[in-house]
Amino acid sequence: LGTLLISPKTARTETTLAEKAPTFRQAAPGYKYRFPRDFYSHDDFRIEWWYYTGNLEVEETGRSFGYQLTFFRVALDEFNRNPNPSQWKVGQIYFAHMTVTDIDGEKFHYFERINRKGIGNAGAHSNQLNVWNEDWSLTNKDKTHWLKAVESGTGIELRLIPEKEVVIHGQNGISKKGSEKGNASHYFSYTRMNTRGT
């Protein structure tokens, strides 16, 4: 399963901050999805993530595993109010979470990372599907998604090919998260992906 979720800006409580900073785009009805563009980073939204979960089986033994790999991008208001040309600026923060469940061995492995973009430790491109956090990565070529995340000898290196069309969640392109305007996300999934790898 591959899922991308784009969330709206966080509400501001101080008028002075709202006046000084550009607002982030909100998830609103009428959004027109376009692929492959919507696989890429949407930097005009404050929060975005790429989420993959799956169940795997070793061909030779039938041993079962589960996995999850998520890359998060979070834009910070501070950067937008006070642009800074330094490579050490913190305009975007990137998180990554990876789990591997050894079902038969009854073991659960969990790893996470957090980095800034400034010196190239993490990032997400807005013109291609290329998201990374150090040496963990998500890329796409010829409609094939490639995942790589290994930590201390545990992890995944997978090739995923969608077998069904993308599913758009919610109504009118909106997956509501609350009653207030803009408290929603644009959210789509591949519900079946042929997966091979290590």
mmCIF file of C-alpha atoms in Angstrom:
data_model
loop_
_atom_site.group_PDB
_atom_site.id
_atom_site.type_symbol
_atom_site.label_atom_id
_atom_site.label_comp_id
_atom_site.label_asym_id
_atom_site.label_seq_id
_atom_site.Cartn_x
_atom_site.Cartn_y
_atom_site.Cartn_z
ATOM 1 C CA LEU A 1 0.000 0.000 0.000
ATOM 2 C CA GLY A 2 1.380 3.399 -0.914
ATOM 3 C CA THR A 3 -0.277 6.485 0.482
ATOM 4 C CA LEU A 4 0.387 10.205 0.227
ATOM 5 C CA LEU A 5 -1.263 12.643 2.603
ATOM 6 C CA ILE A 6 -1.165 16.413 2.332
ATOM 7 C CA SER A 7 -2.466 18.340 5.318
ATOM 8 C CA PRO A 8 -3.379 22.005 5.772
ATOM 9 C CA LYS A 9 -1.666 24.773 7.686
ATOM 10 C CA THR A 10 -1.852 24.975 11.447
ATOM 11 C CA ALA A 11 -4.297 27.656 12.608
ATOM 12 C CA ARG A 12 -2.676 30.870 13.854
ATOM 13 C CA THR A 13 -3.808 32.431 17.111
ATOM 14 C CA GLU A 14 -1.746 35.622 16.935
ATOM 15 C CA THR A 15 -2.831 38.241 14.398
ATOM 16 C CA THR A 16 0.668 39.714 14.174
ATOM 17 C CA LEU A 17 2.131 36.387 13.050
ATOM 18 C CA ALA A 18 -0.589 35.910 10.455
ATOM 19 C CA GLU A 19 0.092 39.379 9.067
ATOM 20 C CA LYS A 20 3.845 38.830 8.783
ATOM 21 C CA ALA A 21 3.942 35.302 7.380
ATOM 22 C CA PRO A 22 2.532 33.922 4.142
ATOM 23 C CA THR A 23 -0.170 31.386 4.786
ATOM 24 C CA PHE A 24 0.127 27.795 3.719
ATOM 25 C CA ARG A 25 -2.313 26.370 1.239
ATOM 26 C CA GLN A 26 -5.289 24.508 2.714
ATOM 27 C CA ALA A 27 -6.905 21.307 1.522
ATOM 28 C CA ALA A 28 -10.098 22.535 -0.143
ATOM 29 C CA PRO A 29 -12.846 21.002 -2.295
ATOM 30 C CA GLY A 30 -12.257 21.024 -6.035
ATOM 31 C CA TYR A 31 -8.581 20.062 -5.969
ATOM 32 C CA LYS A 32 -7.692 18.443 -9.296
ATOM 33 C CA TYR A 33 -5.367 15.477 -8.851
ATOM 34 C CA ARG A 34 -2.743 15.025 -11.547
ATOM 35 C CA PHE A 35 -0.337 12.128 -11.680
ATOM 36 C CA PRO A 36 2.579 11.795 -11.549
ATOM 37 C CA ARG A 37 2.727 15.416 -10.288
ATOM 38 C CA ASP A 38 0.850 14.610 -7.071
ATOM 39 C CA PHE A 39 3.458 12.042 -6.051
ATOM 40 C CA TYR A 40 5.928 14.918 -5.684
ATOM 41 C CA SER A 41 6.414 17.375 -2.833
ATOM 42 C CA HIS A 42 3.812 20.154 -2.476
ATOM 43 C CA ASP A 43 5.821 22.843 -0.708
ATOM 44 C CA ASP A 44 2.881 25.265 -0.524
ATOM 45 C CA PHE A 45 1.269 22.939 2.038
ATOM 46 C CA ARG A 46 2.678 22.908 5.548
ATOM 47 C CA ILE A 47 2.628 19.130 6.224
ATOM 48 C CA GLU A 48 2.957 16.236 3.838
ATOM 49 C CA TRP A 49 3.829 12.581 4.045
ATOM 50 C CA TRP A 50 4.466 9.511 1.924
ATOM 51 C CA TYR A 51 3.356 6.338 3.675
ATOM 52 C CA TYR A 52 3.942 2.719 2.660
ATOM 53 C CA THR A 53 2.785 -0.367 4.551
ATOM 54 C CA GLY A 54 2.760 -3.953 3.431
ATOM 55 C CA ASN A 55 2.821 -7.645 4.145
ATOM 56 C CA LEU A 56 5.626 -9.718 2.663
ATOM 57 C CA GLU A 57 6.415 -13.419 2.421
ATOM 58 C CA VAL A 58 9.787 -15.032 1.775
ATOM 59 C CA GLU A 59 9.378 -17.119 -1.394
ATOM 60 C CA GLU A 60 11.625 -19.982 -0.322
ATOM 61 C CA THR A 61 10.252 -20.465 3.211
ATOM 62 C CA GLY A 62 6.876 -18.733 3.388
ATOM 63 C CA ARG A 63 8.038 -16.753 6.434
ATOM 64 C CA SER A 64 5.883 -13.640 6.941
ATOM 65 C CA PHE A 65 6.921 -10.043 7.591
ATOM 66 C CA GLY A 66 5.185 -6.706 7.818
ATOM 67 C CA TYR A 67 6.752 -3.316 7.161
ATOM 68 C CA GLN A 68 5.994 0.384 7.259
ATOM 69 C CA LEU A 69 8.059 3.265 5.872
ATOM 70 C CA THR A 70 6.928 6.893 6.159
ATOM 71 C CA PHE A 71 8.629 10.114 5.112
ATOM 72 C CA PHE A 72 7.303 13.396 6.567
ATOM 73 C CA ARG A 73 7.918 16.970 5.425
ATOM 74 C CA VAL A 74 6.994 19.835 7.776
ATOM 75 C CA ALA A 75 7.472 23.499 6.814
ATOM 76 C CA LEU A 76 8.276 25.907 9.637
ATOM 77 C CA ASP A 77 6.724 29.350 10.015
ATOM 78 C CA GLU A 78 9.992 30.796 11.287
ATOM 79 C CA PHE A 79 11.694 30.257 7.930
ATOM 80 C CA ASN A 80 8.873 31.878 5.995
ATOM 81 C CA ARG A 81 8.862 34.992 8.205
ATOM 82 C CA ASN A 82 12.626 35.440 8.144
ATOM 83 C CA PRO A 83 14.275 33.853 5.072
ATOM 84 C CA ASN A 84 17.888 32.911 5.708
ATOM 85 C CA PRO A 85 20.411 32.110 2.925
ATOM 86 C CA SER A 86 22.499 29.861 5.198
ATOM 87 C CA GLN A 87 22.805 26.148 4.420
ATOM 88 C CA TRP A 88 22.038 25.569 8.105
ATOM 89 C CA LYS A 89 18.623 27.235 7.906
ATOM 90 C CA VAL A 90 15.703 25.204 9.161
ATOM 91 C CA GLY A 91 12.995 25.919 6.601
ATOM 92 C CA GLN A 92 11.770 22.349 6.425
ATOM 93 C CA ILE A 93 12.093 19.481 8.878
ATOM 94 C CA TYR A 94 12.056 15.926 7.567
ATOM 95 C CA PHE A 95 11.103 12.917 9.684
ATOM 96 C CA ALA A 96 11.226 9.242 8.701
ATOM 97 C CA HIS A 97 9.835 6.193 10.485
ATOM 98 C CA MET A 98 10.518 2.579 9.552
ATOM 99 C CA THR A 99 9.263 -0.629 11.132
ATOM 100 C CA VAL A 100 9.779 -4.283 10.327
ATOM 101 C CA THR A 101 7.673 -6.962 12.000
ATOM 102 C CA ASP A 102 9.010 -10.511 11.994
ATOM 103 C CA ILE A 103 5.668 -12.230 12.455
ATOM 104 C CA ASP A 104 6.950 -15.794 12.829
ATOM 105 C CA GLY A 105 9.883 -14.720 15.006
ATOM 106 C CA GLU A 106 7.602 -12.470 17.099
ATOM 107 C CA LYS A 107 9.961 -9.493 16.841
ATOM 108 C CA PHE A 108 9.181 -5.842 16.123
ATOM 109 C CA HIS A 109 11.864 -3.418 14.928
ATOM 110 C CA TYR A 110 11.365 0.369 14.942
ATOM 111 C CA PHE A 111 13.674 3.137 13.691
ATOM 112 C CA GLU A 112 13.285 6.878 13.139
ATOM 113 C CA ARG A 113 15.223 9.859 11.810
ATOM 114 C CA ILE A 114 14.890 13.627 11.857
ATOM 115 C CA ASN A 115 16.910 16.011 9.689
ATOM 116 C CA ARG A 116 16.867 19.414 8.043
ATOM 117 C CA LYS A 117 17.258 19.998 4.325
ATOM 118 C CA GLY A 118 19.945 22.720 4.449
ATOM 119 C CA ILE A 119 23.062 20.586 4.018
ATOM 120 C CA GLY A 120 21.376 17.832 1.997
ATOM 121 C CA ASN A 121 20.695 15.363 4.818
ATOM 122 C CA ALA A 122 17.021 15.128 3.877
ATOM 123 C CA GLY A 123 14.604 16.481 1.330
ATOM 124 C CA ALA A 124 11.768 16.015 -1.149
ATOM 125 C CA HIS A 125 11.705 17.212 -4.756
ATOM 126 C CA SER A 126 8.741 19.109 -6.184
ATOM 127 C CA ASN A 127 9.374 17.971 -9.778
ATOM 128 C CA GLN A 128 9.958 14.227 -9.299
ATOM 129 C CA LEU A 129 9.231 11.503 -6.740
ATOM 130 C CA ASN A 130 12.476 11.620 -4.798
ATOM 131 C CA VAL A 131 12.240 11.772 -1.006
ATOM 132 C CA TRP A 132 15.143 10.948 1.295
ATOM 133 C CA ASN A 133 16.361 11.094 4.861
ATOM 134 C CA GLU A 134 20.086 10.337 4.886
ATOM 135 C CA ASP A 135 20.373 6.989 3.053
ATOM 136 C CA TRP A 136 16.690 6.056 3.367
ATOM 137 C CA SER A 137 14.877 6.846 0.139
ATOM 138 C CA LEU A 138 11.720 6.727 -1.943
ATOM 139 C CA THR A 139 12.030 7.126 -5.704
ATOM 140 C CA ASN A 140 9.982 6.370 -8.802
ATOM 141 C CA LYS A 141 10.922 5.329 -12.299
ATOM 142 C CA ASP A 142 8.667 4.033 -15.083
ATOM 143 C CA LYS A 143 5.656 3.727 -12.690
ATOM 144 C CA THR A 144 7.741 1.659 -10.266
ATOM 145 C CA HIS A 145 8.240 2.824 -6.690
ATOM 146 C CA TRP A 146 11.568 2.018 -5.019
ATOM 147 C CA LEU A 147 11.926 1.973 -1.224
ATOM 148 C CA LYS A 148 15.208 1.678 0.619
ATOM 149 C CA ALA A 149 15.637 1.901 4.388
ATOM 150 C CA VAL A 150 18.165 -0.174 6.311
ATOM 151 C CA GLU A 151 19.326 0.469 9.874
ATOM 152 C CA SER A 152 21.890 -1.711 11.687
ATOM 153 C CA GLY A 153 21.269 -4.600 9.301
ATOM 154 C CA THR A 154 17.466 -4.484 9.543
ATOM 155 C CA GLY A 155 15.249 -2.923 6.910
ATOM 156 C CA ILE A 156 13.824 -3.112 3.421
ATOM 157 C CA GLU A 157 14.897 -2.661 -0.194
ATOM 158 C CA LEU A 158 11.736 -3.044 -2.273
ATOM 159 C CA ARG A 159 10.356 -2.491 -5.759
ATOM 160 C CA LEU A 160 6.606 -1.823 -5.871
ATOM 161 C CA ILE A 161 4.411 -1.724 -8.986
ATOM 162 C CA PRO A 162 0.750 -0.621 -8.664
ATOM 163 C CA GLU A 163 -1.729 -3.267 -9.807
ATOM 164 C CA LYS A 164 -4.856 -1.115 -9.418
ATOM 165 C CA GLU A 165 -5.724 2.500 -10.118
ATOM 166 C CA VAL A 166 -5.146 5.095 -7.425
ATOM 167 C CA VAL A 167 -8.001 5.550 -4.904
ATOM 168 C CA ILE A 168 -8.957 9.104 -3.850
ATOM 169 C CA HIS A 169 -10.198 9.242 -0.240
ATOM 170 C CA GLY A 170 -12.988 11.402 1.172
ATOM 171 C CA GLN A 171 -15.592 13.431 -0.701
ATOM 172 C CA ASN A 172 -14.840 15.851 -3.526
ATOM 173 C CA GLY A 173 -11.104 15.244 -3.042
ATOM 174 C CA ILE A 174 -11.228 16.088 0.678
ATOM 175 C CA SER A 175 -10.656 13.783 3.644
ATOM 176 C CA LYS A 176 -12.091 15.755 6.595
ATOM 177 C CA LYS A 177 -10.236 15.658 9.918
ATOM 178 C CA GLY A 178 -12.512 17.991 11.884
ATOM 179 C CA SER A 179 -15.419 20.409 11.650
ATOM 180 C CA GLU A 180 -13.416 23.626 11.088
ATOM 181 C CA LYS A 181 -12.789 24.886 7.560
ATOM 182 C CA GLY A 182 -9.444 23.657 6.244
ATOM 183 C CA ASN A 183 -9.170 20.901 8.848
ATOM 184 C CA ALA A 184 -8.758 18.294 6.131
ATOM 185 C CA SER A 185 -6.298 16.639 3.792
ATOM 186 C CA HIS A 186 -5.883 15.529 0.216
ATOM 187 C CA TYR A 187 -5.278 11.817 0.505
ATOM 188 C CA PHE A 188 -4.869 9.005 -2.008
ATOM 189 C CA SER A 189 -3.699 5.406 -1.981
ATOM 190 C CA TYR A 190 -2.607 2.526 -4.088
ATOM 191 C CA THR A 191 -4.386 -0.395 -2.457
ATOM 192 C CA ARG A 192 -2.448 -3.138 -4.223
ATOM 193 C CA MET A 193 1.191 -3.046 -5.231
ATOM 194 C CA ASN A 194 3.182 -5.994 -6.563
ATOM 195 C CA THR A 195 6.229 -6.050 -4.296
ATOM 196 C CA ARG A 196 9.577 -7.784 -4.634
ATOM 197 C CA GLY A 197 12.896 -7.235 -2.969
ATOM 198 C CA THR A 198 14.890 -7.831 0.197
#
